[in-house]
């Protein structure tokens, strides 16, 4: 009865969420080839594009391979602004690949002190 319907509904909602999440990840990978691509998204008026930017920045920072120490109280807006400021002076004319650019900006902006 009702319990089975509720389980089916929750499974459906969960499936849609997973599909949307995977689609967004694919969009980010397809969208971000160069550093300038990310900068453009971070500076966009579109909430969706800024969301992709923040998601990509956080994913690189959380990767574990990069070795950064972002303070817990850092907001997505602060993270984005640090990246934009760094990219404006360090991106080598926009020719850096997206991942390398974001990783370098995170290492420079949020180094782990004492490690």
PDB file of N, CA, C and O in Angstrom, residues 11-86:
ATOM      1  N   UNK A  11      12.625   6.354  -4.279  1.00  0.00           N
ATOM      2  CA  UNK A  11      13.575   5.795  -5.237  1.00  0.00           C
ATOM      3  C   UNK A  11      13.595   6.633  -6.514  1.00  0.00           C
ATOM      4  O   UNK A  11      14.655   6.927  -7.055  1.00  0.00           O
ATOM      5  N   UNK A  12      12.408   7.049  -6.969  1.00  0.00           N
ATOM      6  CA  UNK A  12      12.311   7.873  -8.169  1.00  0.00           C
ATOM      7  C   UNK A  12      13.029   9.210  -7.961  1.00  0.00           C
ATOM      8  O   UNK A  12      13.816   9.637  -8.805  1.00  0.00           O
ATOM      9  N   UNK A  13      12.762   9.872  -6.834  1.00  0.00           N
ATOM     10  CA  UNK A  13      13.396  11.153  -6.545  1.00  0.00           C
ATOM     11  C   UNK A  13      14.910  10.981  -6.456  1.00  0.00           C
ATOM     12  O   UNK A  13      15.671  11.782  -6.991  1.00  0.00           O
ATOM     13  N   UNK A  14      15.353   9.943  -5.784  1.00  0.00           N
ATOM     14  CA  UNK A  14      16.786   9.673  -5.661  1.00  0.00           C
ATOM     15  C   UNK A  14      17.411   9.442  -7.032  1.00  0.00           C
ATOM     16  O   UNK A  14      18.489   9.958  -7.328  1.00  0.00           O
ATOM     17  N   UNK A  15      16.741   8.688  -7.886  1.00  0.00           N
ATOM     18  CA  UNK A  15      17.255   8.414  -9.229  1.00  0.00           C
ATOM     19  C   UNK A  15      17.388   9.692 -10.050  1.00  0.00           C
ATOM     20  O   UNK A  15      18.379   9.885 -10.756  1.00  0.00           O
ATOM     21  N   UNK A  16      16.398  10.564  -9.962  1.00  0.00           N
ATOM     22  CA  UNK A  16      16.450  11.838 -10.682  1.00  0.00           C
ATOM     23  C   UNK A  16      17.613  12.676 -10.164  1.00  0.00           C
ATOM     24  O   UNK A  16      18.355  13.278 -10.939  1.00  0.00           O
ATOM     25  N   UNK A  17      17.803  12.704  -8.844  1.00  0.00           N
ATOM     26  CA  UNK A  17      18.908  13.468  -8.251  1.00  0.00           C
ATOM     27  C   UNK A  17      20.257  12.959  -8.763  1.00  0.00           C
ATOM     28  O   UNK A  17      21.121  13.743  -9.130  1.00  0.00           O
ATOM     29  N   UNK A  18      20.439  11.657  -8.793  1.00  0.00           N
ATOM     30  CA  UNK A  18      21.692  11.072  -9.291  1.00  0.00           C
ATOM     31  C   UNK A  18      21.894  11.431 -10.761  1.00  0.00           C
ATOM     32  O   UNK A  18      22.988  11.829 -11.163  1.00  0.00           O
ATOM     33  N   UNK A  19      20.849  11.341 -11.557  1.00  0.00           N
ATOM     34  CA  UNK A  19      20.947  11.670 -12.978  1.00  0.00           C
ATOM     35  C   UNK A  19      21.361  13.125 -13.173  1.00  0.00           C
ATOM     36  O   UNK A  19      22.251  13.435 -13.960  1.00  0.00           O
ATOM     37  N   UNK A  20      20.730  14.030 -12.431  1.00  0.00           N
ATOM     38  CA  UNK A  20      21.058  15.456 -12.555  1.00  0.00           C
ATOM     39  C   UNK A  20      22.490  15.712 -12.106  1.00  0.00           C
ATOM     40  O   UNK A  20      23.226  16.460 -12.741  1.00  0.00           O
ATOM     41  N   UNK A  21      22.912  15.085 -11.021  1.00  0.00           N
ATOM     42  CA  UNK A  21      24.280  15.270 -10.525  1.00  0.00           C
ATOM     43  C   UNK A  21      25.300  14.804 -11.558  1.00  0.00           C
ATOM     44  O   UNK A  21      26.286  15.481 -11.822  1.00  0.00           O
ATOM     45  N   UNK A  22      25.079  13.641 -12.135  1.00  0.00           N
ATOM     46  CA  UNK A  22      26.013  13.115 -13.134  1.00  0.00           C
ATOM     47  C   UNK A  22      26.006  13.978 -14.394  1.00  0.00           C
ATOM     48  O   UNK A  22      27.045  14.201 -15.001  1.00  0.00           O
ATOM     49  N   UNK A  23      24.854  14.489 -14.762  1.00  0.00           N
ATOM     50  CA  UNK A  23      24.771  15.364 -15.933  1.00  0.00           C
ATOM     51  C   UNK A  23      25.545  16.649 -15.690  1.00  0.00           C
ATOM     52  O   UNK A  23      26.237  17.140 -16.567  1.00  0.00           O
ATOM     53  N   UNK A  24      25.430  17.202 -14.492  1.00  0.00           N
ATOM     54  CA  UNK A  24      26.147  18.436 -14.166  1.00  0.00           C
ATOM     55  C   UNK A  24      27.646  18.219 -14.194  1.00  0.00           C
ATOM     56  O   UNK A  24      28.397  19.050 -14.678  1.00  0.00           O
ATOM     57  N   UNK A  25      28.114  17.094 -13.666  1.00  0.00           N
ATOM     58  CA  UNK A  25      29.538  16.786 -13.679  1.00  0.00           C
ATOM     59  C   UNK A  25      30.032  16.695 -15.114  1.00  0.00           C
ATOM     60  O   UNK A  25      31.067  17.251 -15.463  1.00  0.00           O
ATOM     61  N   UNK A  26      29.282  16.019 -15.959  1.00  0.00           N
ATOM     62  CA  UNK A  26      29.657  15.922 -17.363  1.00  0.00           C
ATOM     63  C   UNK A  26      29.697  17.283 -18.027  1.00  0.00           C
ATOM     64  O   UNK A  26      30.593  17.576 -18.811  1.00  0.00           O
ATOM     65  N   UNK A  27      28.742  18.143 -17.689  1.00  0.00           N
ATOM     66  CA  UNK A  27      28.731  19.493 -18.245  1.00  0.00           C
ATOM     67  C   UNK A  27      29.959  20.277 -17.819  1.00  0.00           C
ATOM     68  O   UNK A  27      30.543  21.007 -18.597  1.00  0.00           O
ATOM     69  N   UNK A  28      30.357  20.139 -16.549  1.00  0.00           N
ATOM     70  CA  UNK A  28      31.525  20.873 -16.059  1.00  0.00           C
ATOM     71  C   UNK A  28      32.784  20.415 -16.784  1.00  0.00           C
ATOM     72  O   UNK A  28      33.603  21.228 -17.183  1.00  0.00           O
ATOM     73  N   UNK A  29      32.935  19.100 -16.943  1.00  0.00           N
ATOM     74  CA  UNK A  29      34.122  18.594 -17.620  1.00  0.00           C
ATOM     75  C   UNK A  29      34.147  19.033 -19.077  1.00  0.00           C
ATOM     76  O   UNK A  29      35.194  19.347 -19.616  1.00  0.00           O
ATOM     77  N   UNK A  30      32.987  19.060 -19.721  1.00  0.00           N
ATOM     78  CA  UNK A  30      32.924  19.463 -21.119  1.00  0.00           C
ATOM     79  C   UNK A  30      33.095  20.966 -21.272  1.00  0.00           C
ATOM     80  O   UNK A  30      33.620  21.435 -22.263  1.00  0.00           O
ATOM     81  N   UNK A  31      32.665  21.734 -20.276  1.00  0.00           N
ATOM     82  CA  UNK A  31      32.706  23.182 -20.345  1.00  0.00           C
ATOM     83  C   UNK A  31      34.082  23.736 -20.041  1.00  0.00           C
ATOM     84  O   UNK A  31      34.525  24.689 -20.652  1.00  0.00           O
ATOM     85  N   UNK A  32      34.784  23.159 -19.091  1.00  0.00           N
ATOM     86  CA  UNK A  32      36.037  23.707 -18.603  1.00  0.00           C
ATOM     87  C   UNK A  32      37.244  23.016 -19.224  1.00  0.00           C
ATOM     88  O   UNK A  32      37.722  22.017 -18.727  1.00  0.00           O
ATOM     89  N   UNK A  33      37.729  23.566 -20.302  1.00  0.00           N
ATOM     90  CA  UNK A  33      38.954  23.076 -20.935  1.00  0.00           C
ATOM     91  C   UNK A  33      40.141  23.931 -20.502  1.00  0.00           C
ATOM     92  O   UNK A  33      41.192  23.429 -20.174  1.00  0.00           O
ATOM     93  N   UNK A  34      39.947  25.253 -20.517  1.00  0.00           N
ATOM     94  CA  UNK A  34      41.011  26.196 -20.186  1.00  0.00           C
ATOM     95  C   UNK A  34      40.642  27.002 -18.941  1.00  0.00           C
ATOM     96  O   UNK A  34      39.477  27.096 -18.572  1.00  0.00           O
ATOM     97  N   UNK A  35      41.657  27.591 -18.353  1.00  0.00           N
ATOM     98  CA  UNK A  35      41.460  28.436 -17.177  1.00  0.00           C
ATOM     99  C   UNK A  35      40.434  29.534 -17.461  1.00  0.00           C
ATOM    100  O   UNK A  35      39.568  29.809 -16.625  1.00  0.00           O
ATOM    101  N   UNK A  36      40.513  30.145 -18.611  1.00  0.00           N
ATOM    102  CA  UNK A  36      39.601  31.241 -18.938  1.00  0.00           C
ATOM    103  C   UNK A  36      38.150  30.789 -18.951  1.00  0.00           C
ATOM    104  O   UNK A  36      37.250  31.574 -18.629  1.00  0.00           O
ATOM    105  N   UNK A  37      37.898  29.527 -19.297  1.00  0.00           N
ATOM    106  CA  UNK A  37      36.528  29.008 -19.273  1.00  0.00           C
ATOM    107  C   UNK A  37      35.947  29.094 -17.865  1.00  0.00           C
ATOM    108  O   UNK A  37      34.787  29.469 -17.680  1.00  0.00           O
ATOM    109  N   UNK A  38      36.736  28.743 -16.869  1.00  0.00           N
ATOM    110  CA  UNK A  38      36.264  28.793 -15.490  1.00  0.00           C
ATOM    111  C   UNK A  38      36.095  30.239 -15.044  1.00  0.00           C
ATOM    112  O   UNK A  38      35.103  30.585 -14.400  1.00  0.00           O
ATOM    113  N   UNK A  39      37.049  31.084 -15.374  1.00  0.00           N
ATOM    114  CA  UNK A  39      36.950  32.503 -15.020  1.00  0.00           C
ATOM    115  C   UNK A  39      35.658  33.091 -15.588  1.00  0.00           C
ATOM    116  O   UNK A  39      34.931  33.809 -14.891  1.00  0.00           O
ATOM    117  N   UNK A  40      35.356  32.765 -16.838  1.00  0.00           N
ATOM    118  CA  UNK A  40      34.136  33.278 -17.463  1.00  0.00           C
ATOM    119  C   UNK A  40      32.893  32.822 -16.703  1.00  0.00           C
ATOM    120  O   UNK A  40      31.961  33.602 -16.493  1.00  0.00           O
ATOM    121  N   UNK A  41      32.865  31.550 -16.283  1.00  0.00           N
ATOM    122  CA  UNK A  41      31.722  31.048 -15.525  1.00  0.00           C
ATOM    123  C   UNK A  41      31.633  31.717 -14.153  1.00  0.00           C
ATOM    124  O   UNK A  41      30.552  32.043 -13.690  1.00  0.00           O
ATOM    125  N   UNK A  42      32.767  31.893 -13.502  1.00  0.00           N
ATOM    126  CA  UNK A  42      32.777  32.513 -12.171  1.00  0.00           C
ATOM    127  C   UNK A  42      32.292  33.959 -12.220  1.00  0.00           C
ATOM    128  O   UNK A  42      31.707  34.454 -11.263  1.00  0.00           O
ATOM    129  N   UNK A  43      32.530  34.635 -13.330  1.00  0.00           N
ATOM    130  CA  UNK A  43      32.116  36.029 -13.502  1.00  0.00           C
ATOM    131  C   UNK A  43      30.744  36.178 -14.160  1.00  0.00           C
ATOM    132  O   UNK A  43      30.298  37.292 -14.409  1.00  0.00           O
ATOM    133  N   UNK A  44      30.091  35.079 -14.444  1.00  0.00           N
ATOM    134  CA  UNK A  44      28.825  35.105 -15.178  1.00  0.00           C
ATOM    135  C   UNK A  44      27.679  35.681 -14.336  1.00  0.00           C
ATOM    136  O   UNK A  44      27.687  35.625 -13.111  1.00  0.00           O
ATOM    137  N   UNK A  45      26.684  36.207 -15.022  1.00  0.00           N
ATOM    138  CA  UNK A  45      25.452  36.658 -14.366  1.00  0.00           C
ATOM    139  C   UNK A  45      24.511  35.480 -14.119  1.00  0.00           C
ATOM    140  O   UNK A  45      23.556  35.594 -13.366  1.00  0.00           O
ATOM    141  N   UNK A  46      24.803  34.341 -14.734  1.00  0.00           N
ATOM    142  CA  UNK A  46      23.966  33.151 -14.599  1.00  0.00           C
ATOM    143  C   UNK A  46      24.292  32.403 -13.305  1.00  0.00           C
ATOM    144  O   UNK A  46      25.443  32.021 -13.075  1.00  0.00           O
ATOM    145  N   UNK A  47      23.288  32.190 -12.486  1.00  0.00           N
ATOM    146  CA  UNK A  47      23.466  31.457 -11.236  1.00  0.00           C
ATOM    147  C   UNK A  47      23.945  30.034 -11.532  1.00  0.00           C
ATOM    148  O   UNK A  47      24.787  29.490 -10.813  1.00  0.00           O
ATOM    149  N   UNK A  48      23.430  29.428 -12.597  1.00  0.00           N
ATOM    150  CA  UNK A  48      23.840  28.076 -12.965  1.00  0.00           C
ATOM    151  C   UNK A  48      25.326  28.026 -13.302  1.00  0.00           C
ATOM    152  O   UNK A  48      26.043  27.144 -12.831  1.00  0.00           O
ATOM    153  N   UNK A  49      25.813  28.982 -14.094  1.00  0.00           N
ATOM    154  CA  UNK A  49      27.227  28.994 -14.477  1.00  0.00           C
ATOM    155  C   UNK A  49      28.127  29.254 -13.273  1.00  0.00           C
ATOM    156  O   UNK A  49      29.173  28.627 -13.131  1.00  0.00           O
ATOM    157  N   UNK A  50      27.721  30.150 -12.385  1.00  0.00           N
ATOM    158  CA  UNK A  50      28.497  30.398 -11.169  1.00  0.00           C
ATOM    159  C   UNK A  50      28.496  29.136 -10.303  1.00  0.00           C
ATOM    160  O   UNK A  50      29.515  28.775  -9.711  1.00  0.00           O
ATOM    161  N   UNK A  51      27.378  28.446 -10.260  1.00  0.00           N
ATOM    162  CA  UNK A  51      27.298  27.184  -9.513  1.00  0.00           C
ATOM    163  C   UNK A  51      28.255  26.143 -10.059  1.00  0.00           C
ATOM    164  O   UNK A  51      28.903  25.416  -9.292  1.00  0.00           O
ATOM    165  N   UNK A  52      28.357  26.042 -11.378  1.00  0.00           N
ATOM    166  CA  UNK A  52      29.327  25.117 -11.977  1.00  0.00           C
ATOM    167  C   UNK A  52      30.745  25.518 -11.599  1.00  0.00           C
ATOM    168  O   UNK A  52      31.585  24.661 -11.293  1.00  0.00           O
ATOM    169  N   UNK A  53      31.016  26.803 -11.611  1.00  0.00           N
ATOM    170  CA  UNK A  53      32.333  27.321 -11.228  1.00  0.00           C
ATOM    171  C   UNK A  53      32.661  26.907  -9.793  1.00  0.00           C
ATOM    172  O   UNK A  53      33.707  26.318  -9.531  1.00  0.00           O
ATOM    173  N   UNK A  54      31.773  27.226  -8.863  1.00  0.00           N
ATOM    174  CA  UNK A  54      32.008  26.914  -7.446  1.00  0.00           C
ATOM    175  C   UNK A  54      32.159  25.415  -7.245  1.00  0.00           C
ATOM    176  O   UNK A  54      33.056  24.961  -6.524  1.00  0.00           O
ATOM    177  N   UNK A  55      31.312  24.638  -7.904  1.00  0.00           N
ATOM    178  CA  UNK A  55      31.410  23.179  -7.787  1.00  0.00           C
ATOM    179  C   UNK A  55      32.749  22.654  -8.267  1.00  0.00           C
ATOM    180  O   UNK A  55      33.346  21.781  -7.647  1.00  0.00           O
ATOM    181  N   UNK A  56      33.234  23.200  -9.370  1.00  0.00           N
ATOM    182  CA  UNK A  56      34.527  22.769  -9.908  1.00  0.00           C
ATOM    183  C   UNK A  56      35.659  23.155  -8.970  1.00  0.00           C
ATOM    184  O   UNK A  56      36.541  22.354  -8.679  1.00  0.00           O
ATOM    185  N   UNK A  57      35.623  24.403  -8.457  1.00  0.00           N
ATOM    186  CA  UNK A  57      36.660  24.855  -7.521  1.00  0.00           C
ATOM    187  C   UNK A  57      36.686  23.964  -6.283  1.00  0.00           C
ATOM    188  O   UNK A  57      37.761  23.532  -5.834  1.00  0.00           O
ATOM    189  N   UNK A  58      35.517  23.679  -5.727  1.00  0.00           N
ATOM    190  CA  UNK A  58      35.446  22.847  -4.526  1.00  0.00           C
ATOM    191  C   UNK A  58      35.885  21.416  -4.809  1.00  0.00           C
ATOM    192  O   UNK A  58      36.545  20.796  -3.979  1.00  0.00           O
ATOM    193  N   UNK A  59      35.548  20.898  -5.976  1.00  0.00           N
ATOM    194  CA  UNK A  59      35.947  19.532  -6.327  1.00  0.00           C
ATOM    195  C   UNK A  59      37.466  19.411  -6.426  1.00  0.00           C
ATOM    196  O   UNK A  59      38.053  18.448  -5.936  1.00  0.00           O
ATOM    197  N   UNK A  60      38.104  20.377  -7.050  1.00  0.00           N
ATOM    198  CA  UNK A  60      39.563  20.357  -7.159  1.00  0.00           C
ATOM    199  C   UNK A  60      40.187  20.487  -5.775  1.00  0.00           C
ATOM    200  O   UNK A  60      41.114  19.755  -5.427  1.00  0.00           O
ATOM    201  N   UNK A  61      39.655  21.397  -4.962  1.00  0.00           N
ATOM    202  CA  UNK A  61      40.197  21.609  -3.616  1.00  0.00           C
ATOM    203  C   UNK A  61      40.027  20.369  -2.741  1.00  0.00           C
ATOM    204  O   UNK A  61      40.909  20.047  -1.941  1.00  0.00           O
ATOM    205  N   UNK A  62      38.917  19.650  -2.910  1.00  0.00           N
ATOM    206  CA  UNK A  62      38.638  18.458  -2.103  1.00  0.00           C
ATOM    207  C   UNK A  62      39.293  17.201  -2.653  1.00  0.00           C
ATOM    208  O   UNK A  62      39.194  16.137  -2.042  1.00  0.00           O
ATOM    209  N   UNK A  63      39.941  17.312  -3.788  1.00  0.00           N
ATOM    210  CA  UNK A  63      40.521  16.167  -4.476  1.00  0.00           C
ATOM    211  C   UNK A  63      41.477  15.372  -3.610  1.00  0.00           C
ATOM    212  O   UNK A  63      41.531  14.161  -3.682  1.00  0.00           O
ATOM    213  N   UNK A  64      42.266  16.016  -2.786  1.00  0.00           N
ATOM    214  CA  UNK A  64      43.247  15.317  -1.966  1.00  0.00           C
ATOM    215  C   UNK A  64      44.622  15.309  -2.589  1.00  0.00           C
ATOM    216  O   UNK A  64      45.622  15.222  -1.892  1.00  0.00           O
ATOM    217  N   UNK A  65      44.695  15.375  -3.893  1.00  0.00           N
ATOM    218  CA  UNK A  65      45.986  15.402  -4.582  1.00  0.00           C
ATOM    219  C   UNK A  65      46.600  16.798  -4.554  1.00  0.00           C
ATOM    220  O   UNK A  65      47.794  16.957  -4.721  1.00  0.00           O
ATOM    221  N   UNK A  66      45.770  17.811  -4.372  1.00  0.00           N
ATOM    222  CA  UNK A  66      46.221  19.189  -4.472  1.00  0.00           C
ATOM    223  C   UNK A  66      46.933  19.648  -3.211  1.00  0.00           C
ATOM    224  O   UNK A  66      47.893  20.395  -3.265  1.00  0.00           O
ATOM    225  N   UNK A  67      46.506  19.196  -2.041  1.00  0.00           N
ATOM    226  CA  UNK A  67      47.156  19.555  -0.791  1.00  0.00           C
ATOM    227  C   UNK A  67      46.950  20.994  -0.375  1.00  0.00           C
ATOM    228  O   UNK A  67      47.901  21.753  -0.269  1.00  0.00           O
ATOM    229  N   UNK A  68      45.701  21.376  -0.179  1.00  0.00           N
ATOM    230  CA  UNK A  68      45.386  22.730   0.259  1.00  0.00           C
ATOM    231  C   UNK A  68      44.643  22.680   1.590  1.00  0.00           C
ATOM    232  O   UNK A  68      44.062  21.656   1.947  1.00  0.00           O
ATOM    233  N   UNK A  69      44.682  23.779   2.303  1.00  0.00           N
ATOM    234  CA  UNK A  69      44.006  23.879   3.594  1.00  0.00           C
ATOM    235  C   UNK A  69      43.095  25.110   3.566  1.00  0.00           C
ATOM    236  O   UNK A  69      43.520  26.213   3.909  1.00  0.00           O
ATOM    237  N   UNK A  70      41.884  24.906   3.140  1.00  0.00           N
ATOM    238  CA  UNK A  70      40.915  25.990   3.060  1.00  0.00           C
ATOM    239  C   UNK A  70      40.230  26.110   4.420  1.00  0.00           C
ATOM    240  O   UNK A  70      39.681  25.126   4.918  1.00  0.00           O
ATOM    241  N   UNK A  71      40.267  27.294   5.032  1.00  0.00           N
ATOM    242  CA  UNK A  71      39.600  27.465   6.325  1.00  0.00           C
ATOM    243  C   UNK A  71      38.118  27.091   6.239  1.00  0.00           C
ATOM    244  O   UNK A  71      37.452  27.361   5.227  1.00  0.00           O
ATOM    245  N   UNK A  72      37.616  26.477   7.298  1.00  0.00           N
ATOM    246  CA  UNK A  72      36.226  26.012   7.303  1.00  0.00           C
ATOM    247  C   UNK A  72      35.221  27.133   7.093  1.00  0.00           C
ATOM    248  O   UNK A  72      34.155  26.900   6.546  1.00  0.00           O
ATOM    249  N   UNK A  73      35.542  28.329   7.524  1.00  0.00           N
ATOM    250  CA  UNK A  73      34.583  29.432   7.416  1.00  0.00           C
ATOM    251  C   UNK A  73      34.643  30.150   6.062  1.00  0.00           C
ATOM    252  O   UNK A  73      33.991  31.168   5.878  1.00  0.00           O
ATOM    253  N   UNK A  74      35.400  29.625   5.117  1.00  0.00           N
ATOM    254  CA  UNK A  74      35.485  30.230   3.782  1.00  0.00           C
ATOM    255  C   UNK A  74      34.177  29.989   3.036  1.00  0.00           C
ATOM    256  O   UNK A  74      33.737  28.852   2.901  1.00  0.00           O
ATOM    257  N   UNK A  75      33.578  31.058   2.548  1.00  0.00           N
ATOM    258  CA  UNK A  75      32.318  30.943   1.809  1.00  0.00           C
ATOM    259  C   UNK A  75      32.600  30.638   0.334  1.00  0.00           C
ATOM    260  O   UNK A  75      33.701  30.917  -0.157  1.00  0.00           O
ATOM    261  N   UNK A  76      31.618  30.092  -0.375  1.00  0.00           N
ATOM    262  CA  UNK A  76      31.798  29.881  -1.816  1.00  0.00           C
ATOM    263  C   UNK A  76      32.154  31.179  -2.547  1.00  0.00           C
ATOM    264  O   UNK A  76      32.962  31.172  -3.463  1.00  0.00           O
ATOM    265  N   UNK A  77      31.567  32.296  -2.122  1.00  0.00           N
ATOM    266  CA  UNK A  77      31.864  33.579  -2.759  1.00  0.00           C
ATOM    267  C   UNK A  77      33.331  33.961  -2.534  1.00  0.00           C
ATOM    268  O   UNK A  77      34.013  34.434  -3.451  1.00  0.00           O
ATOM    269  N   UNK A  78      33.854  33.755  -1.322  1.00  0.00           N
ATOM    270  CA  UNK A  78      35.253  34.057  -1.038  1.00  0.00           C
ATOM    271  C   UNK A  78      36.180  33.149  -1.847  1.00  0.00           C
ATOM    272  O   UNK A  78      37.196  33.609  -2.381  1.00  0.00           O
ATOM    273  N   UNK A  79      35.835  31.875  -1.930  1.00  0.00           N
ATOM    274  CA  UNK A  79      36.630  30.926  -2.706  1.00  0.00           C
ATOM    275  C   UNK A  79      36.692  31.354  -4.168  1.00  0.00           C
ATOM    276  O   UNK A  79      37.763  31.389  -4.775  1.00  0.00           O
ATOM    277  N   UNK A  80      35.547  31.727  -4.704  1.00  0.00           N
ATOM    278  CA  UNK A  80      35.463  32.161  -6.095  1.00  0.00           C
ATOM    279  C   UNK A  80      36.265  33.442  -6.321  1.00  0.00           C
ATOM    280  O   UNK A  80      37.009  33.551  -7.302  1.00  0.00           O
ATOM    281  N   UNK A  81      36.143  34.397  -5.412  1.00  0.00           N
ATOM    282  CA  UNK A  81      36.862  35.660  -5.572  1.00  0.00           C
ATOM    283  C   UNK A  81      38.373  35.451  -5.486  1.00  0.00           C
ATOM    284  O   UNK A  81      39.128  36.063  -6.243  1.00  0.00           O
ATOM    285  N   UNK A  82      38.830  34.578  -4.579  1.00  0.00           N
ATOM    286  CA  UNK A  82      40.264  34.266  -4.493  1.00  0.00           C
ATOM    287  C   UNK A  82      40.752  33.708  -5.824  1.00  0.00           C
ATOM    288  O   UNK A  82      41.816  34.077  -6.317  1.00  0.00           O
ATOM    289  N   UNK A  83      39.967  32.798  -6.390  1.00  0.00           N
ATOM    290  CA  UNK A  83      40.358  32.199  -7.668  1.00  0.00           C
ATOM    291  C   UNK A  83      40.405  33.246  -8.771  1.00  0.00           C
ATOM    292  O   UNK A  83      41.374  33.311  -9.539  1.00  0.00           O
ATOM    293  N   UNK A  84      39.368  34.066  -8.874  1.00  0.00           N
ATOM    294  CA  UNK A  84      39.324  35.091  -9.927  1.00  0.00           C
ATOM    295  C   UNK A  84      40.512  36.039  -9.796  1.00  0.00           C
ATOM    296  O   UNK A  84      41.185  36.346 -10.786  1.00  0.00           O
ATOM    297  N   UNK A  85      40.785  36.508  -8.581  1.00  0.00           N
ATOM    298  CA  UNK A  85      41.910  37.419  -8.359  1.00  0.00           C
ATOM    299  C   UNK A  85      43.231  36.758  -8.764  1.00  0.00           C
ATOM    300  O   UNK A  85      44.081  37.372  -9.414  1.00  0.00           O
ATOM    301  N   UNK A  86      43.402  35.499  -8.376  1.00  0.00           N
ATOM    302  CA  UNK A  86      44.627  34.770  -8.715  1.00  0.00           C
ATOM    303  C   UNK A  86      44.732  34.613 -10.238  1.00  0.00           C
ATOM    304  O   UNK A  86      45.790  34.857 -10.819  1.00  0.00           O
TER     305      UNK A  86
END
